[in-house]
Short mmCIF file of C-alpha atoms and ligand atoms in Angstrom, two decimals:
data_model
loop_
_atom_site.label_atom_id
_atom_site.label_comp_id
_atom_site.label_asym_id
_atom_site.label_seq_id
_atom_site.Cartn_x
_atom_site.Cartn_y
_atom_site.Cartn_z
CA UNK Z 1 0.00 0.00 0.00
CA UNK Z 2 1.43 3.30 -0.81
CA UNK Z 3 1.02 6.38 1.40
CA UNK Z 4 0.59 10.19 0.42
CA UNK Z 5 2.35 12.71 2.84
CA UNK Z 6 1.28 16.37 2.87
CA UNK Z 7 3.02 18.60 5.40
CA UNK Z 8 0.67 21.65 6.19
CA UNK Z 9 2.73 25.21 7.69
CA UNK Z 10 4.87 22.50 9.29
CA UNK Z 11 7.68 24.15 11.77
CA UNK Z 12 9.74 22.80 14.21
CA UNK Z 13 11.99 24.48 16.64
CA UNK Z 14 15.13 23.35 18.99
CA UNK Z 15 15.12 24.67 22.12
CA UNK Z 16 14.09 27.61 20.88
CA UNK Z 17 15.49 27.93 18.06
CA UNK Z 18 13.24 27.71 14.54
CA UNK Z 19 14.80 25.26 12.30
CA UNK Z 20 12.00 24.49 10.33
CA UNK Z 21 9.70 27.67 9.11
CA UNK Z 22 6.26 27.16 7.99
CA UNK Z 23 6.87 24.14 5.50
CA UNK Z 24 3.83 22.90 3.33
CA UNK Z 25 4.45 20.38 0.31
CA UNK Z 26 3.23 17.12 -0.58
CA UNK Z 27 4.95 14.10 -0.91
CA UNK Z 28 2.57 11.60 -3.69
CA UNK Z 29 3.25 7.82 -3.94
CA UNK Z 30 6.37 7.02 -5.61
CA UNK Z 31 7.68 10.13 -5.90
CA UNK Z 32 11.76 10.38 -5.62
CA UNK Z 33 12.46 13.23 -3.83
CA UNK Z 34 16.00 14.74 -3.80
CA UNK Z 35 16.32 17.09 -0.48
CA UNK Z 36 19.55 19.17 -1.23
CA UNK Z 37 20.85 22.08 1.12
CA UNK Z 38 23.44 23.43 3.33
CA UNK Z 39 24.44 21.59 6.44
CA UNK Z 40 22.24 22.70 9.33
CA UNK Z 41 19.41 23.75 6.47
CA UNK Z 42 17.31 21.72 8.54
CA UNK Z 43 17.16 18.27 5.88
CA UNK Z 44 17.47 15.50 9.08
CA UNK Z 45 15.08 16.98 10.95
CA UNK Z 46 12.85 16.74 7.90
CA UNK Z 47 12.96 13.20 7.31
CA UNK Z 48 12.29 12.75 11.27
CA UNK Z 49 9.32 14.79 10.88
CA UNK Z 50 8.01 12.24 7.90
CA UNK Z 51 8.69 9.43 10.04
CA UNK Z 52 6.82 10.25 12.92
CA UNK Z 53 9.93 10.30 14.78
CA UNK Z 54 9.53 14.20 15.68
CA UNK Z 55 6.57 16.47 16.49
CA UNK Z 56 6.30 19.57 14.99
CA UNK Z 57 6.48 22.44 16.82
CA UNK Z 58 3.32 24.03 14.77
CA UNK Z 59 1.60 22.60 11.90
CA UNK Z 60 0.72 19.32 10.46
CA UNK Z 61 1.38 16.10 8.81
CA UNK Z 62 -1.03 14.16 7.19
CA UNK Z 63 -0.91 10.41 6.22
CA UNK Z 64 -2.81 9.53 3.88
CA UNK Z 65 -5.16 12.67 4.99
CA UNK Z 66 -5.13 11.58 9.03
CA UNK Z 67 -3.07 14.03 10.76
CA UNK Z 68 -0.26 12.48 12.72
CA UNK Z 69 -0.50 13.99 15.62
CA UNK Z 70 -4.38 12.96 15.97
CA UNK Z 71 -2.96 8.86 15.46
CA UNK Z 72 -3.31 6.33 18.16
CA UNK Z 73 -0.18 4.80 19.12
CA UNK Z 74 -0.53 1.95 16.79
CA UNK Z 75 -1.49 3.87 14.13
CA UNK Z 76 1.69 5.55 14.40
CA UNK Z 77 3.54 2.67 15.17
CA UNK Z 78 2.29 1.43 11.75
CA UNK Z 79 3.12 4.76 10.06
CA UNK Z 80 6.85 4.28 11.58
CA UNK Z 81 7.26 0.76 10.24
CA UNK Z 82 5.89 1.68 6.57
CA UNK Z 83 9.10 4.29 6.96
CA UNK Z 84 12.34 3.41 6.33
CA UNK Z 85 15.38 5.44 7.15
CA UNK Z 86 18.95 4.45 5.74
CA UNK Z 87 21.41 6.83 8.20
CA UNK Z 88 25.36 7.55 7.60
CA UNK Z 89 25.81 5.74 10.25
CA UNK Z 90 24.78 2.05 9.27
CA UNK Z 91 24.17 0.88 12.76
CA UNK Z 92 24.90 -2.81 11.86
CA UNK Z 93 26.27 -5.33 14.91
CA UNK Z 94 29.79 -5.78 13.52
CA UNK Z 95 29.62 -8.91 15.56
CA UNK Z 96 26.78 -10.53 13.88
CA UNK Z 97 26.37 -11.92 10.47
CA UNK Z 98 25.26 -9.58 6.88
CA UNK Z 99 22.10 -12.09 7.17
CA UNK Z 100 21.21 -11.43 11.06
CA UNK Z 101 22.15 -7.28 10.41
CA UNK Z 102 19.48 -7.74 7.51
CA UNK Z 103 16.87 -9.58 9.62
CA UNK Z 104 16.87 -6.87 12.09
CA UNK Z 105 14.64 -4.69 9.25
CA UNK Z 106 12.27 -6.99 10.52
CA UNK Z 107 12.17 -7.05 14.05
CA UNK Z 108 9.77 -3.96 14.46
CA UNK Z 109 7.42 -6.40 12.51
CA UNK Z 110 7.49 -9.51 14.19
CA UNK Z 111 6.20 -11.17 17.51
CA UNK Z 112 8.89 -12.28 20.37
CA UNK Z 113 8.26 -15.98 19.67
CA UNK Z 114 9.75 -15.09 16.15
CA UNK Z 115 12.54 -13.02 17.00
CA UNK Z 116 13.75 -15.78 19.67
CA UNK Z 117 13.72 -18.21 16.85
CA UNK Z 118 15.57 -16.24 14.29
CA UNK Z 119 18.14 -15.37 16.96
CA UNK Z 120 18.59 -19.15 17.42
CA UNK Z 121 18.96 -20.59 13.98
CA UNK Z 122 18.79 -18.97 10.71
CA UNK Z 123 15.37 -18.14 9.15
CA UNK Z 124 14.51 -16.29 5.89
CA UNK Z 125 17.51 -17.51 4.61
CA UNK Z 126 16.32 -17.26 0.71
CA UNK Z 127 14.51 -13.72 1.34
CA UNK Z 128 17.31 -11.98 2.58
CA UNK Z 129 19.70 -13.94 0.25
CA UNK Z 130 17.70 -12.17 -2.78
CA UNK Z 131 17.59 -9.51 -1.32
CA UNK Z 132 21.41 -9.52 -1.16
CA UNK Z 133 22.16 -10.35 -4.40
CA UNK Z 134 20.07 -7.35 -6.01
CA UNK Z 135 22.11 -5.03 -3.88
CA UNK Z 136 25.59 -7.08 -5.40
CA UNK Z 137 26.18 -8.16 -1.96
CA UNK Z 138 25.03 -11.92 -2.78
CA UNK Z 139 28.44 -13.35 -1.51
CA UNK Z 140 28.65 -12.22 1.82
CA UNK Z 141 25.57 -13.35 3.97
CA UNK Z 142 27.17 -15.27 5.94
CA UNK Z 143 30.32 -12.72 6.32
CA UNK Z 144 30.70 -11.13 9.86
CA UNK Z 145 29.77 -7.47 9.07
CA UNK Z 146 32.35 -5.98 10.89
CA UNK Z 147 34.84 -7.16 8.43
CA UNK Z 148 32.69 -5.49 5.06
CA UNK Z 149 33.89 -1.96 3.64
CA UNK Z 150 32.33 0.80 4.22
CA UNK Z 151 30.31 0.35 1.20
CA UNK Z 152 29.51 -2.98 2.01
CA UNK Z 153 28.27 -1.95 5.39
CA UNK Z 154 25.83 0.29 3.60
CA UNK Z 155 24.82 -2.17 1.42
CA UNK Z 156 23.84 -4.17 4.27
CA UNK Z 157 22.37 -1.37 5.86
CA UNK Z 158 20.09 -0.58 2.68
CA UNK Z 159 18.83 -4.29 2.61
CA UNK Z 160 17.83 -4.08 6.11
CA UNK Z 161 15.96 -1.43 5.40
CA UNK Z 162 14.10 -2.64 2.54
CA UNK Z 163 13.53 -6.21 3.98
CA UNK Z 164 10.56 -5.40 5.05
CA UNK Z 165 9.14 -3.71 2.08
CA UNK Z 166 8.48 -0.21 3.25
CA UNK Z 167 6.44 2.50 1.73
CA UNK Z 168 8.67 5.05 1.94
CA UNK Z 169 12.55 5.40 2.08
CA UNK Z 170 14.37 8.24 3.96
CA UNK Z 171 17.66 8.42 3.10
CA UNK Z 172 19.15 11.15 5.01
CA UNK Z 173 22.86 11.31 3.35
CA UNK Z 174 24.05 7.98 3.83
CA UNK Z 175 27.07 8.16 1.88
CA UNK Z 176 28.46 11.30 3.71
CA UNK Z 177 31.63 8.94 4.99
CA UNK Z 178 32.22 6.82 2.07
CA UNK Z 179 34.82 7.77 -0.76
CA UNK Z 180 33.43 10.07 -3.75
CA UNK Z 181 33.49 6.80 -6.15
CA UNK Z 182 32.02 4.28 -3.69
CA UNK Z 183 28.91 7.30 -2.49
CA UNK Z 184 27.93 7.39 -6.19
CA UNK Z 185 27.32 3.72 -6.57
CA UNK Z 186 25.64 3.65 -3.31
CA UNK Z 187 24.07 6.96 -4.29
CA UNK Z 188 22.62 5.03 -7.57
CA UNK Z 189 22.17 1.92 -5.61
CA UNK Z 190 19.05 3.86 -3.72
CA UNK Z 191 17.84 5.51 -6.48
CA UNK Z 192 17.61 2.58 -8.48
CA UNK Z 193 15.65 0.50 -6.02
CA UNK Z 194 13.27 3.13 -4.99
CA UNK Z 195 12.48 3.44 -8.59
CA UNK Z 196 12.28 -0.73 -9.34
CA UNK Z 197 9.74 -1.29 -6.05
CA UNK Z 198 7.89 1.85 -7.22
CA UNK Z 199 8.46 3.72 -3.26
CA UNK Z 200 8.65 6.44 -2.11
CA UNK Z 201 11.93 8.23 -1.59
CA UNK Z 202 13.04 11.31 0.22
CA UNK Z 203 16.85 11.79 -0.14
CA UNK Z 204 18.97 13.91 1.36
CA UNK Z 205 22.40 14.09 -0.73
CA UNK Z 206 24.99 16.20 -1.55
CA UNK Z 207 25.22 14.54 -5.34
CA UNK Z 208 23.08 16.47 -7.09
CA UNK Z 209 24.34 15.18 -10.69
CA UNK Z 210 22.68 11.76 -9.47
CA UNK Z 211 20.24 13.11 -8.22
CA UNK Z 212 19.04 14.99 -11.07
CA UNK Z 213 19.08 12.02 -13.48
CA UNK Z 214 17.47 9.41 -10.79
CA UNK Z 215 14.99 11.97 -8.90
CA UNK Z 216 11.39 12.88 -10.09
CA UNK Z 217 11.98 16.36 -7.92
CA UNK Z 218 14.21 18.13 -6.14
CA UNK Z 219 13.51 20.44 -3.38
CA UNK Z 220 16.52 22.85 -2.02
CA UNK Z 221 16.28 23.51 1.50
CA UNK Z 222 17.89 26.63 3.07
CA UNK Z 223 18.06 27.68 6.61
CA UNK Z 224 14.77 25.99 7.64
CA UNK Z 225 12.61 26.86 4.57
CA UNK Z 226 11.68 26.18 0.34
CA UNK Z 227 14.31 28.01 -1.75
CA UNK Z 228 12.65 25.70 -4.36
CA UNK Z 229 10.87 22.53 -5.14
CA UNK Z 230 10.68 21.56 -9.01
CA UNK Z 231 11.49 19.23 -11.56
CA UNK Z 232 15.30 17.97 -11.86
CA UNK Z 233 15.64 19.45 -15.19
CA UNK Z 234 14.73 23.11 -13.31
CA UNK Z 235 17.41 22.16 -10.15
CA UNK Z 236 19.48 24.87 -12.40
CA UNK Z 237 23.14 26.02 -11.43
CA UNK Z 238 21.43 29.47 -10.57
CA UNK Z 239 19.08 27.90 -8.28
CA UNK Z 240 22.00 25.52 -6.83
CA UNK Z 241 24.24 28.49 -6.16
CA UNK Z 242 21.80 30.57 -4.36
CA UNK Z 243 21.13 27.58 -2.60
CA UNK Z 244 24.70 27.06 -1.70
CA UNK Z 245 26.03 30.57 -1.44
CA UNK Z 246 28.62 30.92 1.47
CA UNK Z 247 28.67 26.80 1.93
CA UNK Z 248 31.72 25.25 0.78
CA UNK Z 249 29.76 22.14 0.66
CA UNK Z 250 28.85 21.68 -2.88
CA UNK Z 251 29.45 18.57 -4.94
P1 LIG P 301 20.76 19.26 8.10
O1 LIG P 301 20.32 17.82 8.05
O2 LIG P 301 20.28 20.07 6.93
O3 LIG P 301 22.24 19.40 8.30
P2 LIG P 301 19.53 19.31 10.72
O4 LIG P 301 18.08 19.04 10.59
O5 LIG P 301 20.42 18.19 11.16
O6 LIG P 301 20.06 19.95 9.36
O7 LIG P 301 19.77 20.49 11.75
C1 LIG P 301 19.16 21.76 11.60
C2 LIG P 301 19.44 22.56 12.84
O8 LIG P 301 18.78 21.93 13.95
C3 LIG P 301 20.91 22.66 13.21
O9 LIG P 301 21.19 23.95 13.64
C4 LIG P 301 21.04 21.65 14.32
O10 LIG P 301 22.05 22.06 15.23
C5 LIG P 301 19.68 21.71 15.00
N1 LIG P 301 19.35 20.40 15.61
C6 LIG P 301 19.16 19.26 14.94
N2 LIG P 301 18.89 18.24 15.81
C7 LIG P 301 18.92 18.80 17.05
C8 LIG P 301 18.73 18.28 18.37
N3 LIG P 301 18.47 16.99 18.58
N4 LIG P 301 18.86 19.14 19.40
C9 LIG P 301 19.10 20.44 19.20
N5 LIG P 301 19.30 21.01 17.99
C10 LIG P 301 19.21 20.20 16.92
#
């Protein structure tokens, strides 16, 4: 099931402090949705906001038209597992297996009975082994993941985050401590799925070039609020520079 987002005068403040100002877009199923900005342009706190994993401070957020602050906790523990969100840091148990480190996507989803039995032999082994080999990680499932590459790791961390199918991705620049060659294959990596399982993706990346070939949209996000939101093709070096201007951080 896919799920519509629309964000209505959405702002959200830190101690204080407005990061967010008075956001309103909507977010339509299957949509891929490059979030570009300065560091500090308020792109993480975003994504949160789309996950249900932060209020806003004013404003709503409406799921598929209910607003999430009106949800019952398992509506919005629902809304949270239909979300997705692939982080720089991977999180993965070094310790543990690729296949285990993928299972965990699945966790949230399952009841204790299940989790006690994956933890004691290995289950899904043929899911999460297809899983693998779309993502070109096919040979390691049985590899520790504290011996993979950084790329690898994020491999691993992508799979467990689409193991269990979500609705929408949130990518919220997870390639911001790999090397420039291995963050554009990882870069593509996400694109590419979001676009092959038809979800919804809201990515937050500094590689723009990608990002304008692989995105349906592109919204630039400056010190809390909509420089612009338009079509790749319109993501113009103008529009990027104003975006940028007195940021170093540009791709
Ligand atoms: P971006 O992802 O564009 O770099 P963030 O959403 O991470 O921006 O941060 C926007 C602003 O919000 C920054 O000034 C940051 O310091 C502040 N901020 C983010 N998270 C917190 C937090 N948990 N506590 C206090 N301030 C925060």
């Amino acid at each position: 099931m896919s799920v519509e987002l629309q964000l209505k005068g959405v702002s959200r403040h830190w101690g204080g402090t407005p990061v967010l100002r008075d956001l309103s877009l909507r977010v339509q199923p299957g949509e891929r949705i490059a979030l570009i900005g300065p560091s500090g342009a308020g792109k993480s706190t975003l994504i949160r906001l789309m996950a249900g994993a932060l209020r806003a401070t004013a404003g709503t957020i409406d799921v598929d038209g209910t607003p999430l602050d009106r949800m019952g906790w398992r509506a919005l523990q629902r809304h949270r597992a239909r979300c997705r969100i692939v982080e720089q840091q991977n999180l993965l148990v070094p310790q543990a297996t690729v296949h285990r480190n993928v299972l965990a996507g699945l966790l949230p989803h399952w009841p204790w009975w299940r989790t006690l039995a994956a933890a004691l032999w290995p289950v899904q082994a043929e899911r999460v082994a297809a899983l693998l080999q779309s993502l070109d990680m096919g040979a390691h499932q049985w590899a520790l993941a504290g011996a993979l590459s950084g790329g690898q790791m994020q491999r691993v961390a992508i799979a467990r985050a689409l193991v269990s199918e979500p609705d929408i991705l949130l990518a919220d620049e997870p390639t911001a401590s790999l090397d420039p060659h291995t963050a554009k294959a990882v870069t593509r990596l996400i694109t590419e799925q979001a676009r092959l399982r038809g979800m919804t993706l809201v990515f937050c990346t500094h590689w723009f070039d990608i990002a304008r070939q692989d995105c349906t949209r592109v919204i630039g996000l400056r010190r809390g609020e909509i420089l612009f939101d338009c079509a790749p093709q319109d993501a113009t070096e103008a529009r990027l520079d104003q975006l940028y201007a007195g940021s170093n951080e540009r791709l």
